Amino acid sequence: MTAGDGYRYLLNAVVAGDGDRDASSALTRYYLESGTPPGIWLGAGLPGLAGEIAVGASVSEEQLRRLMGHGQDPNSGEQLGRPYRKFATAGERTQRRLDQLPKSLTAGERTAQQALIEAEEAQKPTNAPVAGFDLTFSVPKSVSTLWAVADGGTQALIAQAHHAAIRDMIALLERDVAMTRVGAKGARGAVAQVDVRGVIATAYDHYDSRAADPQLHTHIVVANRVQAAHDGKWRTLDSRAIHAAVTGLSEHYNAVLSDHLTQILGVGWEARERGAGRSTAWEIVGVPQELMDEFSSRTRDIEQVKDRLVDDYVSKHGRQPSPKLVWQFRQQATLETRPPKQQHSLSDLTSQWRERATALLGEDAPTWASALLAGSEHEPLLRADDIPLEDLEEVAEVVVQQVGDRRATWKRWNLHAEAVRQTMALRFASANDRDVITQQIVDAAERVSLRLTPPELAKSPSLFRRADGSSVFRPKAGTVFSSEQVLAAEDRLLGASNDRSAPTVPLAWIEDAARTKNRDGHTLSVDQEQAIAKIGVSGRVLDVLVGPAGTGKTTTMRALRRAWERRYGPGSVTGLAPSAAAADVLAGDLEIGTENTAKWLHEHRLGKWNLTRGQLVIIDEASLGGTFALDAITSHAQQVGAKVLLVGDWAQLAAVDAGGAFGMLVRDRGDAPELVDVRRFRNDWEKQASLQLRIGDTDVIDTYIAHQRVTPGGYDEILEAAYQAWRTDLAAGKSTVLIAETLDTVSALNTRARTDRILQGDVAVDGVKLHDGNEVSRGDLIITRENNRRLSLGRSWVKNGDRWHVAHANDDGSLTVRRAGSKRRTTITLPVSYVAEHVDLG
């Protein structure tokens, strides 16, 4: 949260007026008020402030303005530590540049330069200091659903458990995360990370999402002002420690919340898969997914507003509107239900939620909730000493294995988050019992991990040691770990990269392939020819080709394929990629057989698929390849006398699994083949800018601003401008992608686009409902989200990320589709079960 007015969003929905704001009560005290309860104070750092602020006391607007707006004591207004840093405004930056203009400029030249400078500086954002950190804790969807429809007493108990879990999370934050730094950088200086007396935080409860669906959540805003434990001076938080621990704190909250709810209400918990690429969710046993889905989309809000507009039309004209007019009403409803979030009383919201739930369940919703709780089988509550140490050691090994599958290196908080995930099936009698078990598992996981951070060679004096004996000059929980398996795999990859026993191709044949015109009538450029020459004659078992976006990797690989097949025969080049979609693109580009790495390894382990001597395996998008997968493929190629070529860009996305191998191999070589000439862009400045952006040079943002490629504005204005630009491009026959940051925004944009297409007559009205509440009908574009080889179409099959045109929406909920971009009119029917879970609007 930025200083100045950054705090004001917390007050937008707070109940106005004075009243009994005793924060010891549950949030249901404000049941009839339109808005959300006032914030309350939290944290062990409160005693350091002037006057008395008790934990749970209400936060006034003036107190919030002083602390978060100016870094001052909320009561006295006294400055807490150094004042916030002031950054130059656009006007000040402009004047500074004007003062530097040469005196020799004429009046006209100076006026032109001034206009240019003012325009440039107006486009640039003005930096702002950090006033605090907003940690938002939202209960699982099943908890929000039960809370939404239950009676008032049950609602209060759920809120009580939610607040207790937040207090437990704050305690963990203060014990293991909240730190500050003292000292000075430099050759003669040193920076120490020291303990603090606690944090100062405010908590703001909210009931619902922007779509007015139940979403019980609390904004915990931790002030960026803390007192060092050793001298009491006010300093800023070490933000690096907070960012490193965010996932662990989130998992800890979910775990202790489940414990509290089991203790209070006796509910049970079950794991529910949420689809490819998403983590497992733990939900309350007995809360049906259909009811959770009912409260998971703003589509219902759109329908409600549409129905109101239809009713108004009938009342005014005495007849039903035409289908086209109904969809115009729906378009209007789509716009009306977009942000900003509206304020409602919890009473009104609860009434609406109960009505919707009752209609879906077929029985009175509060009665259903009471019956669910009455029928819950109370899970046993464990104490820390109920679990044998040998069981904890086994869990620790699983934790390391799971973390090691996703990361090449890790720290304590990575292990902590996974340890909580591995124990989510257990219910503990208290937060302390869970914490003790978690810490024991993490300690054991650290012992079986391979420590990469060197130990301290000299013991620090007691003055410079923390309570646990560690040096203040080393970040807490900052030790880096890996595993022997990861390092061994990396060693084998490096060995294969330096092994020169692989098959080669005569240089003359490579030159012939490079200078032969391709399908577009072009030959390879100098950098492209040099790259495949290095690869073809190197003899390395494992080779690399580095190519930033737009440098012509496909054209280069196509020429290499021609030379290789001339030497080793047709079919001697095969392709792999980390995803099925990428493998499909590679197959089309190079006209070779391809597969995704996971499927190839699965079949290879079954003894079905193997490489042969003289074969070239091209692995595209190799920066996304996991270390273990690349090691397994390369080891097999080394055994049979084949060659592996990794193609990608170390500066692009890294692997979801333990990765970084591609970048390691490139860095290990000083002569890695690399394509350097960017061909994708029309303008020369874009070529250079893309390369600067690739390596993280933030100064290049000014270049994009100068060429009007960055549009300033508020969220709603930007969303509207982006959507209208997309529509304009689409109408002009251009292929344009509109990207949004959240799934909810994507869903809302899809809904709006579909409504517009229905009004234009491009899409049929009636359709099949999807998992996100949107509908799909004839004429729509969809994206499939799961690989399914049983759904075959010609030589291909349905893959994650494929786009399809809907030819027909069937009455049973299935969809008949044809592949987007394909010249063939062949269709395939996606079954009901697949459509319901794995299809999105595209």
mmCIF file of C-alpha atoms in Angstrom, residues 268 270 272 283-289 291 361 368 372:
data_model
loop_
_atom_site.group_PDB
_atom_site.id
_atom_site.type_symbol
_atom_site.label_atom_id
_atom_site.label_comp_id
_atom_site.label_asym_id
_atom_site.label_seq_id
_atom_site.Cartn_x
_atom_site.Cartn_y
_atom_site.Cartn_z
ATOM 1 C CA GLY A 268 -15.234 -32.670 8.333
ATOM 2 C CA GLU A 270 -12.182 -33.406 2.046
ATOM 3 C CA ARG A 272 -11.235 -31.566 -4.070
ATOM 4 C CA GLU A 283 -13.584 -28.045 1.465
ATOM 5 C CA ILE A 284 -16.212 -28.876 4.089
ATOM 6 C CA VAL A 285 -17.715 -32.339 3.654
ATOM 7 C CA GLY A 286 -21.344 -32.141 2.575
ATOM 8 C CA VAL A 287 -21.280 -28.734 0.847
ATOM 9 C CA PRO A 288 -22.159 -29.643 -2.762
ATOM 10 C CA GLN A 289 -20.036 -28.309 -5.600
ATOM 11 C CA LEU A 291 -24.031 -24.805 -4.531
ATOM 12 C CA LEU A 361 -31.185 -27.281 -3.012
ATOM 13 C CA TRP A 368 -30.166 -27.671 5.191
ATOM 14 C CA LEU A 372 -25.382 -30.716 7.642
#
